[in-house]
Coordinates of C-alpha atoms in Angstrom, one line a residue:
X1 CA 151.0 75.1 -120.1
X2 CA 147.3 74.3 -119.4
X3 CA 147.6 70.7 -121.3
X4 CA 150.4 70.2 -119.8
X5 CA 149.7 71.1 -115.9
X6 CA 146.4 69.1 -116.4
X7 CA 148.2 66.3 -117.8
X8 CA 148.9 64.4 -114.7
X9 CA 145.8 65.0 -113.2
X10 CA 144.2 63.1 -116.2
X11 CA 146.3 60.0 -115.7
X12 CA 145.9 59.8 -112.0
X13 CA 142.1 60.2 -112.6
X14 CA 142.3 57.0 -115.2
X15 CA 144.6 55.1 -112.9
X16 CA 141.8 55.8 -110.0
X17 CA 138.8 54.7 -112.4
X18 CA 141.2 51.7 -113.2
X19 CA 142.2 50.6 -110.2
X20 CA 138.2 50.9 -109.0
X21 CA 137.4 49.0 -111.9
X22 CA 139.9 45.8 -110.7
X23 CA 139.2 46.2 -107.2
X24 CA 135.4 45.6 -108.2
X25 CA 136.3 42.8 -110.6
X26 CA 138.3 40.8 -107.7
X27 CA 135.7 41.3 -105.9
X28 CA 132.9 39.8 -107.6
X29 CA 135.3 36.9 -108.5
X30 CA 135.6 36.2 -105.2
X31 CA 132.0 36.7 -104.6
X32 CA 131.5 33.9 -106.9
X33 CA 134.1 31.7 -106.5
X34 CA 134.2 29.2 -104.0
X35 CA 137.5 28.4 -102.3
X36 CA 138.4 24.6 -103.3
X37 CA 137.5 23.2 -99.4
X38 CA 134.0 23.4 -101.7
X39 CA 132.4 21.7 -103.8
X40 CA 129.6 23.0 -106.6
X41 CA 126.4 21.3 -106.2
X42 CA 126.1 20.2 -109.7
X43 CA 129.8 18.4 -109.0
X44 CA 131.8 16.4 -107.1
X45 CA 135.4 16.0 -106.0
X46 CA 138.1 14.3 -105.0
X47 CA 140.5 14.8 -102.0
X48 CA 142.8 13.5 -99.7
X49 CA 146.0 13.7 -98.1
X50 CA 149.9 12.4 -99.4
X51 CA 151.9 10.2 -96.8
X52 CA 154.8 8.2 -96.8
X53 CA 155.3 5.1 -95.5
X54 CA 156.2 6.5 -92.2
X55 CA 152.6 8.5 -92.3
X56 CA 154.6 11.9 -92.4
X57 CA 152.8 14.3 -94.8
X58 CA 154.3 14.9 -98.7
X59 CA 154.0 18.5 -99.8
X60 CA 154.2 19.1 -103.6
X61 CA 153.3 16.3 -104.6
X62 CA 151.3 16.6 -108.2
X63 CA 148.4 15.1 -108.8
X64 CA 146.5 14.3 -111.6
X65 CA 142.7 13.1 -112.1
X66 CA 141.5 11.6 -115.5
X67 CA 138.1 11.0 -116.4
X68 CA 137.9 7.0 -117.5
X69 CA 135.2 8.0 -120.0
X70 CA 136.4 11.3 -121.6
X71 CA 140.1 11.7 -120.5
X72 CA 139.8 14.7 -119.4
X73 CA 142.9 15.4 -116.9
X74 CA 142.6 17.7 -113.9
X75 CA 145.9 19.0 -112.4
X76 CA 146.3 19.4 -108.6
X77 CA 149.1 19.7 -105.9
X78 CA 149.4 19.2 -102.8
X79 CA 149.8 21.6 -99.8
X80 CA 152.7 22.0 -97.2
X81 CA 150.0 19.6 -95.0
X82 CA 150.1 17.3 -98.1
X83 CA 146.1 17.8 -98.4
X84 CA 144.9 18.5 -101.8
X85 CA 141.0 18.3 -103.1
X86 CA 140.1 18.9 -107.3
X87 CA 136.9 20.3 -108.1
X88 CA 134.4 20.2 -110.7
X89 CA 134.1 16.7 -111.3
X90 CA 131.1 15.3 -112.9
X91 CA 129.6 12.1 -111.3
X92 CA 131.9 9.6 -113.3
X93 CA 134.4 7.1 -112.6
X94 CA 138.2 8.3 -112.2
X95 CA 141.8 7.3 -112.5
X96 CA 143.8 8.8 -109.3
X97 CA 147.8 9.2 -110.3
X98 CA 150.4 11.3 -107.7
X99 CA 154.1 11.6 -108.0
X100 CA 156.3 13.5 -105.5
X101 CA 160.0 13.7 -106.1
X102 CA 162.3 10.9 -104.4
X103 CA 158.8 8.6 -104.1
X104 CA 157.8 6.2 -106.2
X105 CA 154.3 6.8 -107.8
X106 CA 150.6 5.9 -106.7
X107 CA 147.8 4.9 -108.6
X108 CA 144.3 4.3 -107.7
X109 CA 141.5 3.3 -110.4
X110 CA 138.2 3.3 -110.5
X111 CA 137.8 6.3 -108.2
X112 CA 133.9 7.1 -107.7
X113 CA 132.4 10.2 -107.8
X114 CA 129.2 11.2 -106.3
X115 CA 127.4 14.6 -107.1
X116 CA 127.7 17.0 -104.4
X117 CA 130.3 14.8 -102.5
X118 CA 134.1 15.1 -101.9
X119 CA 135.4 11.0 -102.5
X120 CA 138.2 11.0 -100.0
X121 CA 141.2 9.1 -100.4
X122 CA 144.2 8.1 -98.8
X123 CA 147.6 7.7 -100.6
X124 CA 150.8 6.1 -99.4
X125 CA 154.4 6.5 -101.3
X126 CA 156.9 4.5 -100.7
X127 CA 160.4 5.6 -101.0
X128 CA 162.2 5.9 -104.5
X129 CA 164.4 3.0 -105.5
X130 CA 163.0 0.4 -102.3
X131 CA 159.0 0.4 -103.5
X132 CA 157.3 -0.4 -106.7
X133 CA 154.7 1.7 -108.2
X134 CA 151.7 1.2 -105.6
X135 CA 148.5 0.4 -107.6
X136 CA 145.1 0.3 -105.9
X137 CA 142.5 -1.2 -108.5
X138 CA 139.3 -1.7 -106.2
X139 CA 136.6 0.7 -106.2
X140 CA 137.3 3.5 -103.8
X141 CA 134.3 3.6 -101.5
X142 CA 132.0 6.4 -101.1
X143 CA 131.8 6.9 -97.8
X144 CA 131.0 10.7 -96.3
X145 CA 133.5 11.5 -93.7
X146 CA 133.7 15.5 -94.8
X147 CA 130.2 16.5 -94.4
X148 CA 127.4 16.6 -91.3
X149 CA 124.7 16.5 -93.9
X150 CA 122.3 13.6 -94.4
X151 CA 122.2 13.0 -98.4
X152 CA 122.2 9.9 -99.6
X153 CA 122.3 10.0 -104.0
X154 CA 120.8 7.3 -106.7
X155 CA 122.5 6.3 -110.0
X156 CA 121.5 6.0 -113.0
X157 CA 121.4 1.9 -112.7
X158 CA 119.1 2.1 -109.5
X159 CA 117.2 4.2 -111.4
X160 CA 116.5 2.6 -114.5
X161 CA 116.0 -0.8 -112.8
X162 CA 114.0 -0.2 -109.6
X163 CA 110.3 -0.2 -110.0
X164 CA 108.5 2.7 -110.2
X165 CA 104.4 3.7 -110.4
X166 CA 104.9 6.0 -114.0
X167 CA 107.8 7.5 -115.2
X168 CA 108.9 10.3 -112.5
X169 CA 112.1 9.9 -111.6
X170 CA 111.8 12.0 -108.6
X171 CA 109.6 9.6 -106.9
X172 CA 112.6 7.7 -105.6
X173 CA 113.2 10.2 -103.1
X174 CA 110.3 8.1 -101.3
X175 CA 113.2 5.4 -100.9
X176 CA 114.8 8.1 -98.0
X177 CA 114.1 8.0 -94.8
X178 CA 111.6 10.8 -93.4
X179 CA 110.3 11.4 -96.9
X180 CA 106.9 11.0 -97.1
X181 CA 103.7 10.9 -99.9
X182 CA 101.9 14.4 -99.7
X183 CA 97.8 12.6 -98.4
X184 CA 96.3 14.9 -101.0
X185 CA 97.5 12.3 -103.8
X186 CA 98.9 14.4 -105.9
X187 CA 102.6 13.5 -105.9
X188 CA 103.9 15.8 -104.1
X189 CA 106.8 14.6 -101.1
X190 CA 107.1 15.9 -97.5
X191 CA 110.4 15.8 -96.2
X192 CA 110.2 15.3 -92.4
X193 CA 107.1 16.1 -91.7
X194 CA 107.8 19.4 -93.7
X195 CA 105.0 21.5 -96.3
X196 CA 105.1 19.9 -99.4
X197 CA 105.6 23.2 -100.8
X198 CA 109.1 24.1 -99.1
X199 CA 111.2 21.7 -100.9
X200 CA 113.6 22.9 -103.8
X201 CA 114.8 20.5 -107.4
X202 CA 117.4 21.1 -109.5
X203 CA 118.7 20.2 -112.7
X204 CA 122.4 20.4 -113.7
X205 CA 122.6 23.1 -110.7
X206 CA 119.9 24.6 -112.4
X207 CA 116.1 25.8 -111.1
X208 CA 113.6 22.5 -111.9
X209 CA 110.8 24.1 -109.4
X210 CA 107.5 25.8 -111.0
X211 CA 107.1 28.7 -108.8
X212 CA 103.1 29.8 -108.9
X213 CA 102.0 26.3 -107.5
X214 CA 105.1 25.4 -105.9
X215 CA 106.0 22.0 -107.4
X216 CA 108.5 20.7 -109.3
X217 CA 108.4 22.1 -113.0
X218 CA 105.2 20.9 -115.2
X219 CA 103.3 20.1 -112.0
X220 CA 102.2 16.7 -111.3
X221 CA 99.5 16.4 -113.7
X222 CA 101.7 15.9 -116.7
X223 CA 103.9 12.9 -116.6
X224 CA 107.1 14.0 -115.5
X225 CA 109.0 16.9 -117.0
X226 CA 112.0 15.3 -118.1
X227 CA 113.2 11.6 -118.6
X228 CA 114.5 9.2 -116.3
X229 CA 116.8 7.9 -119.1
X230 CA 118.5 11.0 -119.2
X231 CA 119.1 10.7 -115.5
X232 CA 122.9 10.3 -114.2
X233 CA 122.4 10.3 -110.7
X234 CA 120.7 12.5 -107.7
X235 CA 121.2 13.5 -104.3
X236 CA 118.9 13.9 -101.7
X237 CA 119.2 16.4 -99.0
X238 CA 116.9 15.5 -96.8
X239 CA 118.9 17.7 -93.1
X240 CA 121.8 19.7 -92.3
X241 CA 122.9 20.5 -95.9
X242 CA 125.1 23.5 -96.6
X243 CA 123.7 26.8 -97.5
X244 CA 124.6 26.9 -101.4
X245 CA 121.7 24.8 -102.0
X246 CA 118.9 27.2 -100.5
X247 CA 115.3 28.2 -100.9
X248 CA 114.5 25.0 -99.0
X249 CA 112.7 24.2 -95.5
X250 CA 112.2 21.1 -96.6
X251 CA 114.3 19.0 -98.6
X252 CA 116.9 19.2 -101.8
X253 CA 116.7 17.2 -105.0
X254 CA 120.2 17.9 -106.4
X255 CA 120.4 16.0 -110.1
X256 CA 122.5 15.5 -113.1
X257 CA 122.3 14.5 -116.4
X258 CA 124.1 12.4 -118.9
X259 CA 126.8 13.5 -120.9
X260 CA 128.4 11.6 -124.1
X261 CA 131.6 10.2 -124.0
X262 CA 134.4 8.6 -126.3
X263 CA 132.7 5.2 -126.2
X264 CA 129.4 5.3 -128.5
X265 CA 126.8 4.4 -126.2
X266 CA 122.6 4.5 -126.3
X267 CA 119.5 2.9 -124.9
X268 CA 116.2 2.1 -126.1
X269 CA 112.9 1.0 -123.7
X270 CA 109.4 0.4 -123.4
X271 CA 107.2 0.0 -120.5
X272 CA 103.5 -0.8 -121.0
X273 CA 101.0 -0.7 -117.5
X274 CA 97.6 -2.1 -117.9
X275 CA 95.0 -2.0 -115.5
X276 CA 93.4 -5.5 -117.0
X277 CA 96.8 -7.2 -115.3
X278 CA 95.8 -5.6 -112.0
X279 CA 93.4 -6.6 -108.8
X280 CA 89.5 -4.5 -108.1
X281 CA 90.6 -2.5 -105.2
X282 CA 87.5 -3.0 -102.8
X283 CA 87.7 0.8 -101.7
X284 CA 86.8 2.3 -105.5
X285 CA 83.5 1.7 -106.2
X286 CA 81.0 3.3 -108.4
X287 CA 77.0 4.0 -108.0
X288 CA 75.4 3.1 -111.1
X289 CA 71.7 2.8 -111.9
X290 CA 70.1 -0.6 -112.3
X291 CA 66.4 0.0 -113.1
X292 CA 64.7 3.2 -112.6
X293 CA 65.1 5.1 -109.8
X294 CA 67.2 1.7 -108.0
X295 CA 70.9 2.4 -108.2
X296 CA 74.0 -0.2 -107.2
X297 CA 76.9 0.8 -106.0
X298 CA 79.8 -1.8 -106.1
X299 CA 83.5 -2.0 -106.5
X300 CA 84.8 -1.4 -109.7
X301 CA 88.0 -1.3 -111.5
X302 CA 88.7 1.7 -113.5
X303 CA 90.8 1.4 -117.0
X304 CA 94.2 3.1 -116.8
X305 CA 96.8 2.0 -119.6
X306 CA 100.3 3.5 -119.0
X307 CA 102.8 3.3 -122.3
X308 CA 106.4 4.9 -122.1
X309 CA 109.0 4.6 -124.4
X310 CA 112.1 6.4 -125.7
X311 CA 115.6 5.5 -125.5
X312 CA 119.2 7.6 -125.9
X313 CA 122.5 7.9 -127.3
X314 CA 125.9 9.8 -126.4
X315 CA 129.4 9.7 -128.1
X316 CA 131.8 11.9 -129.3
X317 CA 132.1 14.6 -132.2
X318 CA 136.0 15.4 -131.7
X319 CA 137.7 12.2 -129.3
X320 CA 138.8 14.0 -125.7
X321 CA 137.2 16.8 -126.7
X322 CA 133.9 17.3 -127.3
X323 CA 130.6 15.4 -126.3
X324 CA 127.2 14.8 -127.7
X325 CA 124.2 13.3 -125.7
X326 CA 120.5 12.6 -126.7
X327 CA 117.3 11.4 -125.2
X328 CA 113.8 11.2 -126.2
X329 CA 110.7 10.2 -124.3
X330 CA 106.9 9.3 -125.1
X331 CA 104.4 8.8 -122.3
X332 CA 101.1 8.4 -123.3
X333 CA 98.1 7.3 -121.2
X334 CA 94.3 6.2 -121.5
X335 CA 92.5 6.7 -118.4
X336 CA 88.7 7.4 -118.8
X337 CA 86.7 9.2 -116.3
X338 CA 83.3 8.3 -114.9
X339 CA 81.0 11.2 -114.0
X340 CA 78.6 10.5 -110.8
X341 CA 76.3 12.1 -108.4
X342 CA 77.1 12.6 -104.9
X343 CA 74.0 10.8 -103.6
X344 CA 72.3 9.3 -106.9
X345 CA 70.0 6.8 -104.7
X346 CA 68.1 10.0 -102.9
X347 CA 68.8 12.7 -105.7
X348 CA 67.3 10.5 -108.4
X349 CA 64.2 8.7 -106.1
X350 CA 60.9 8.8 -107.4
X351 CA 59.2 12.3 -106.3
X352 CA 56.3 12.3 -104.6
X353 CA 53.0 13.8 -105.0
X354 CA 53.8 16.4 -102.7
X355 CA 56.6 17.2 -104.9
X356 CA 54.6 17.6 -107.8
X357 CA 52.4 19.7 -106.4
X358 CA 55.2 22.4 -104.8
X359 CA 56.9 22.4 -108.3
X360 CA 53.9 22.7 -110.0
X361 CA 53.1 25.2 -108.2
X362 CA 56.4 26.8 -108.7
X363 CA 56.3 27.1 -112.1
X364 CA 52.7 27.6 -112.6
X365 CA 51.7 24.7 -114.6
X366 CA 49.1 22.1 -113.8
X367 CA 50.7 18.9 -112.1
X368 CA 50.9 16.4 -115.1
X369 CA 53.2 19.3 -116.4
X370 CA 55.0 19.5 -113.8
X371 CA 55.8 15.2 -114.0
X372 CA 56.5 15.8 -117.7
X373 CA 59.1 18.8 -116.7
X374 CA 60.6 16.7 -114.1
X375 CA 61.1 13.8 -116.1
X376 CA 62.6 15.3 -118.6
X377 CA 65.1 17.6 -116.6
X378 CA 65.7 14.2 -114.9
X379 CA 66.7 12.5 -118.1
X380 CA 68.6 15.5 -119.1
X381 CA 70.7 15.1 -116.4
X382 CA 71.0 11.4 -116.6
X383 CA 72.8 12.3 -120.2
X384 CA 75.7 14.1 -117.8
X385 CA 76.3 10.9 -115.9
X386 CA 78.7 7.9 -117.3
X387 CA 81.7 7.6 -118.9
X388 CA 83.9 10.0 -120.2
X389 CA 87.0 9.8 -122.7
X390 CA 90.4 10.8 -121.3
X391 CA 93.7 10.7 -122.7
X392 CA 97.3 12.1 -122.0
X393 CA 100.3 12.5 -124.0
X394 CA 104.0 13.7 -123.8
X395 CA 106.8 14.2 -125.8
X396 CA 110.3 14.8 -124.4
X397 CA 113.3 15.7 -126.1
X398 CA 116.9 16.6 -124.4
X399 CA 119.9 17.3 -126.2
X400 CA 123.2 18.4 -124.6
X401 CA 126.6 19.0 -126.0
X402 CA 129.8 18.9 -123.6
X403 CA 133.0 20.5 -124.1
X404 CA 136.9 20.4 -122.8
X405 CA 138.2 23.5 -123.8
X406 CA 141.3 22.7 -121.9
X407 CA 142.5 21.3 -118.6
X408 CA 141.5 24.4 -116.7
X409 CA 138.3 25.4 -118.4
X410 CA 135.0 22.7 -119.2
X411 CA 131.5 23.8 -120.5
X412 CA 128.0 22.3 -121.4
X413 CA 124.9 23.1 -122.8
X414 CA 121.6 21.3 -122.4
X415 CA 117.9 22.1 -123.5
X416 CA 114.8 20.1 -122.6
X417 CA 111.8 20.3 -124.4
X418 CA 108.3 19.0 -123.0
X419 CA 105.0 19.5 -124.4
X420 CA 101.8 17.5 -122.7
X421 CA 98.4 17.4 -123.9
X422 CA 95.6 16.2 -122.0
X423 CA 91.7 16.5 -123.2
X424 CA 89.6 16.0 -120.3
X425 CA 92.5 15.6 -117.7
X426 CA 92.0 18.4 -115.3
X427 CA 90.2 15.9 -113.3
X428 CA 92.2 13.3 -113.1
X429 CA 90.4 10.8 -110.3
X430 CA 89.1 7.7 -111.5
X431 CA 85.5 9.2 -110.9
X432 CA 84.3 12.7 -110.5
X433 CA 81.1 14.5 -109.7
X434 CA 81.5 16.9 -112.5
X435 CA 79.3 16.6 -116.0
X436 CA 80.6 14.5 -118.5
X437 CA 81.7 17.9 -120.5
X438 CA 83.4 19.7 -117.2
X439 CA 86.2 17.9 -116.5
X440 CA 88.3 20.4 -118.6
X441 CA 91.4 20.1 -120.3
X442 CA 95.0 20.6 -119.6
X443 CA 97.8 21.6 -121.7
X444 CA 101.6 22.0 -120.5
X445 CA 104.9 23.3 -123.2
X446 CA 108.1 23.5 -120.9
X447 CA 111.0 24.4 -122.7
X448 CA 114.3 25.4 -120.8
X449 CA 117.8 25.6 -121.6
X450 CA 121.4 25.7 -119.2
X451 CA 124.6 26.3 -119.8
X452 CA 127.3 26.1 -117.6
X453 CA 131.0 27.3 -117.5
X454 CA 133.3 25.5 -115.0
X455 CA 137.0 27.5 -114.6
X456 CA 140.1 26.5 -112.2
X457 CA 141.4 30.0 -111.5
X458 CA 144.1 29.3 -109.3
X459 CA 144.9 26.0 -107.3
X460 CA 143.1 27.3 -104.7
X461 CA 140.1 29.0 -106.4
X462 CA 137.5 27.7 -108.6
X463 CA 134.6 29.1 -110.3
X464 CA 130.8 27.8 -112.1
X465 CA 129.2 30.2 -113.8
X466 CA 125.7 28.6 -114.5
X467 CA 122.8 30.1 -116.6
X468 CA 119.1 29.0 -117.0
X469 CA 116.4 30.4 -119.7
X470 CA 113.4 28.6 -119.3
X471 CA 109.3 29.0 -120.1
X472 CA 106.5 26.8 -118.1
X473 CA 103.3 27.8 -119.9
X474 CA 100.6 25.6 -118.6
X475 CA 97.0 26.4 -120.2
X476 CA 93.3 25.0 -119.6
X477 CA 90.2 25.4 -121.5
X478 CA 86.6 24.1 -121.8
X479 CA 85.3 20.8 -123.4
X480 CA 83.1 20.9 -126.1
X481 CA 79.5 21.5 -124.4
X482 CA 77.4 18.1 -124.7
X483 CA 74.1 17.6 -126.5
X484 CA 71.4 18.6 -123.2
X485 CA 73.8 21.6 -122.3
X486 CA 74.1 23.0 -125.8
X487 CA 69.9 22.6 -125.7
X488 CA 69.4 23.8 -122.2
X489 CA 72.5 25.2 -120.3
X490 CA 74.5 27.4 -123.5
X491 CA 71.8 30.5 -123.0
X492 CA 69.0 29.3 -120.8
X493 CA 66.3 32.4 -121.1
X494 CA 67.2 35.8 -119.4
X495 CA 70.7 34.8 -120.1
X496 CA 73.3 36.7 -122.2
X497 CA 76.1 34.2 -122.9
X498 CA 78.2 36.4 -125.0
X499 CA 81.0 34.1 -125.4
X500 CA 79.2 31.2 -125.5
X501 CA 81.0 29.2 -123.5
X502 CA 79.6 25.9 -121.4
X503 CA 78.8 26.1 -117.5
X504 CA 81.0 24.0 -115.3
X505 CA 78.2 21.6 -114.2
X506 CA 78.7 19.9 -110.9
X507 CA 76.7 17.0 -109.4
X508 CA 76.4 16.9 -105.9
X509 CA 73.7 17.2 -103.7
X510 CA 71.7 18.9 -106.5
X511 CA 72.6 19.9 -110.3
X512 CA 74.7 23.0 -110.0

C-alpha cells in the first residue's frame, strides 16, 4: 500500500522536474535566438515583400535562396503581409527564386549580400497563364533602407587592391568618415573624436580585441594579426549601430573570412617596400658627431625594407557539402635603429677647467686623473651611440573548414596561428635615446580558434551559437649587454647583480 499510495506522488514530482526542465530550455533558446526581423553580425540576409502585378501582397508564397558558389539552398515563406527575410547568409552572391500558386515564377540573380545587412528586394508575379517567368539578372543593389545605423563595409577586391602603408587590413577603416589616426603614432583609430581605446573588432562574430592594452589582438607592434588575403569583407560601425555588437563607445570592426567553395580557387602575392625608392623627409633628422666635440645634425633618411608575401586556396572536399579554405602570410621587416643623445652638442662639449677641478675633487684624484676619467667615461659612452640592428618577422597560418549539414543547419571552424619575433623592436622609432643594447626585444604567439553553429529553428526563429578559444602571449626581454656595459655597467662596485642582467641605459640630458 505504501508503494503504491506514493506512486503518484513520484510521477507528479518527475513531471514537475520535467516540465521545469523544458520551461528553462525554451527559455534559453529564446534567450539566444534572435527573431528573424534580425540579422547575426557575422551574416547577412535577404528580405522583401511578394506583390502582384496589381501591388496587392502574396502570402505563402515559397521562397528559396541558393548560394552561386556552394549551392547551398535556404527555404523561406512568406507571411499573410507577403514579407519574408532568410537569415544566416554569408557575404556571397545569391540566386533569389519565389513561386506562389496561380503566379507565374520570379527569379532574381546575382543577389548581393553584405555582412551585417539585410539586401532588400522587391518581387512582382504576374498572373499564371498571361506572364512569363519574370527574370531580373542585374545586380541587386545594396542599398540600406532597414537600418538608422551609419556602416559602410569593404570587400575583399577593395581590399586587396587599394593601397595600404603595411599589411593591416584594419587600416582601411581610415577610408570612413569621422575615423581618425590615434597622434601618438601607434596605429591605433579614433572614431569621432572617441578614445582610441573604446572601439571593439571582430572576427567571424568572434572577439579580435587584446584586452590588457586595449587594441586589437597582437597590438600594433607586430605586423597585423591575421591576413588581409584571408579577408572577405568588413563593416564599419562607425554611429547608431544596434546593441548586439556591444562593448563599444567608439566604433565596430565587424569582419569575415573566406570560405572555399565548389570552384577550386587560390591566390599567391608579394609586396616588397623599400625606403631607397622613397624621398628624405626634412622633419627626421639625426645629430651625429663630425670631429671632436663638433656635432651635425641634418636630415636623414632612415632604412626600412617591408617584404610580405603568402597567398591562399579554397575548394571543396565533398561538392555542396563541405568546404576547405587556406591562407598563409610572411611579413618580414629590416628597420635599424639609431641610438642618440638628447642634446649631444652640450652633453659631449669640451669640459672646462672648472669642471676638472669639481670632478677631481669629487672623486679625490689629482686633475690629470680626473681628464683621463672623463675621457674615458666619455668614450664609453660614445660606444652606446649609433646604429643598431633591428628586424621583425611573422608567420601566419589560417585554415578553416565549412560545412552544410543540411538546409536548416550550416557550421564552420577556423584557427589562426601568428607567431612574431622582433630583436630589438620594442623601440620601434627610426631613432631613440636609449643605449644601443636597450631597445629590448619583442615577442608575440597568438593562436585562436572559432567555431560556429548556425540553426533555422522555425520560420520565424533562428539561432548562432558561436565559440572562441584563443591565447595572446606577448613576451619581452633584454638584449645582450654590449662590450662598455658588460665592463662597467653589469656589477659596477657596491653592486650585487644577482641575475646579471643589463641596465636599461637612457641618454638624455645625462647618462642614466
Amino acid at each position: 500500500m505504501g508503494y503504491a499510495s506514493g506512486q503518484p506522488r513520484i510521477a507528479s514530482s518527475r513531471l514537475s522536474h520535467i516540465l521545469t526542465i523544458a520551461i528553462c530550455t525554451l527559455l534559453f533558446v529564446l534567450t539566444i535566438s534572435g527573431n528573424l526581423i534580425a540579422q547575426s553580425t557575422t551574416d547577412g540576409a535577404i528580405g522583401g515583400t511578394v506583390y502582384d502585378s496589381n501591388e496587392a501582397v502574396i502570402a505563402a508564397a515559397s521562397v528559396v535562396v541558393k548560394n552561386n558558389s556552394t549551392n547551398a539552398e535556404f527555404k523561406q515563406t512568406s507571411n499573410d503581409s507577403g514579407y519574408f527575410r532568410v537569415t544566416g547568409l554569408t557575404p556571397a552572391s545569391y540566386t533569389v527564386t519565389i513561386t506562389a500558386p496561380g503566379f507565374s515564377g520570379w527569379e532574381a540573380k546575382d543577389v548581393v549580400v553584405a555582412v551585417g545587412r539585410v539586401t532588400e528586394i522587391s518581387p512582382k508575379m504576374g498572373v499564371a497563364g498571361t506572364t512569363e517567368k519574370v527574370v531580373v539578372t542585374g545586380e541587386a543593389p545594396e542599398v540600406n533602407t532597414t537600418s538608422p545605423d551609419f556602416a559602410p563595409s569593404l570587400n575583399s577586391t577593395a581590399i586587396q587592391n587599394l593601397p595600404i602603408n603595411g599589411g593591416r587590413w584594419s587600416n582601411f577603416v581610415l577610408l570612413t568618415p569621422g575615423v581618425n589616426n590615434d597622434l601618438n603614432g601607434f596605429g591605433l583609430v579614433s572614431f569621432r573624436g572617441i578614445s582610441t581605446l573604446l572601439n571593439n573588432n571582430t572576427i567571424d562574430g568572434a572577439d579580435n580585441n587584446q584586452a590588457f592594452f586595449s587594441e586589437e589582438r597582437g597590438r600594433t607592434r607586430a605586423g597585423y594579426s591575421s591576413p588581409k588575403i584571408a579577408v572577405q569583407e568588413f563593416q564599419v560601425n562607425t554611429s547608431d549601430y544596434s546593441a548586439e555588437y556591444g562593448r563599444a563607445a567608439g566604433g565596430v570592426v565587424n569582419t569575415v573570412t573566406k570560405s572555399g567553395t565548389n570552384q577550386f580557387h587560390g591566390d599567391a602575392y608579394f609586396y616588397d617596400r623599400d625606403s631607397a625608392w622613397f624621398s628624405i623627409n626634412p622633419f627626421t633628422t639625426l645629430t651625429t658627431q663630425t670631429s671632436p666635440g663638433v656635432f651635425t645634425t641634418s636630415p636623414y633618411k632612415p632604412t626600412d625594407i617591408r617584404k610580405i608575401w603568402g597567398g591562399d586556396i579554397g575548394g571543396y572536399i565533398i561538392k555542396d557539402k563541405l568546404f576547405f579554405y587556406v591562407a598563409y602570410d610572411n611579413f618580414g621587416r629590416n628597420f635599424p635603429g639609431t641610438a642618440v643623445a638628447t642634446s649631444p652638442s652640450a652633453f659631449f662639449a669640451t669640459p672646462t677647467t672648472a669642471t676638472i677641478a669639481t670632478l677631481a675633487s669629487r672623486l679625490g684624484v689629482t686633475p690629470a686623473q680626473a681628464q683621463t676619467a672623463y675621457t674615458n667615461g666619455l668614450n664609453g659612452l660614445l660606444t652606446m651611440l649609433g646604429p643598431v640592428p633591428r628586424t621583425g618577422n611573422q608567420n601566419i597560418t589560417l585554415p578553416k573548414i565549412d560545412w552544410v549539414i543540411n538546409d536548416k543547419n550550416t557550421f564552420s571552424a577556423l584557427v589562426n596561428r601568428m607567431r612574431w619575433g622582433s630583436p630589438a623592436g620594442i623601440q620601434t622609432q627610426s631613432s631613440n635615446t636609449f643605449g644601443i643594447a636597450s631597445f629590448g626585444n619583442d615577442y608575440v604567439q597568438d593562436t585562436w580558434v572559432v567555431t560556429k553553429l548556425s540553426s533555422l529553428i522555425t520560420t520565424n526563429i533562428s539561432n548562432q551559437l558561436r565559440y572562441q578559444w584563443g591565447r595572446d602571449n606577448e613576451f619581452e626581454n633584454n638584449q645582450a649587454p654590449s662590450a662598455y656595459e658588460k665592463s662597467t655597467l653589469l656589477a659596477p662596485a657596491g653592486y650585487i647583480n644577482p641575475l646579471g642582467l643589463p641596465p636599461q641605459v637612457t641618454i638624455t640630458n645625462g647618462f642614466r
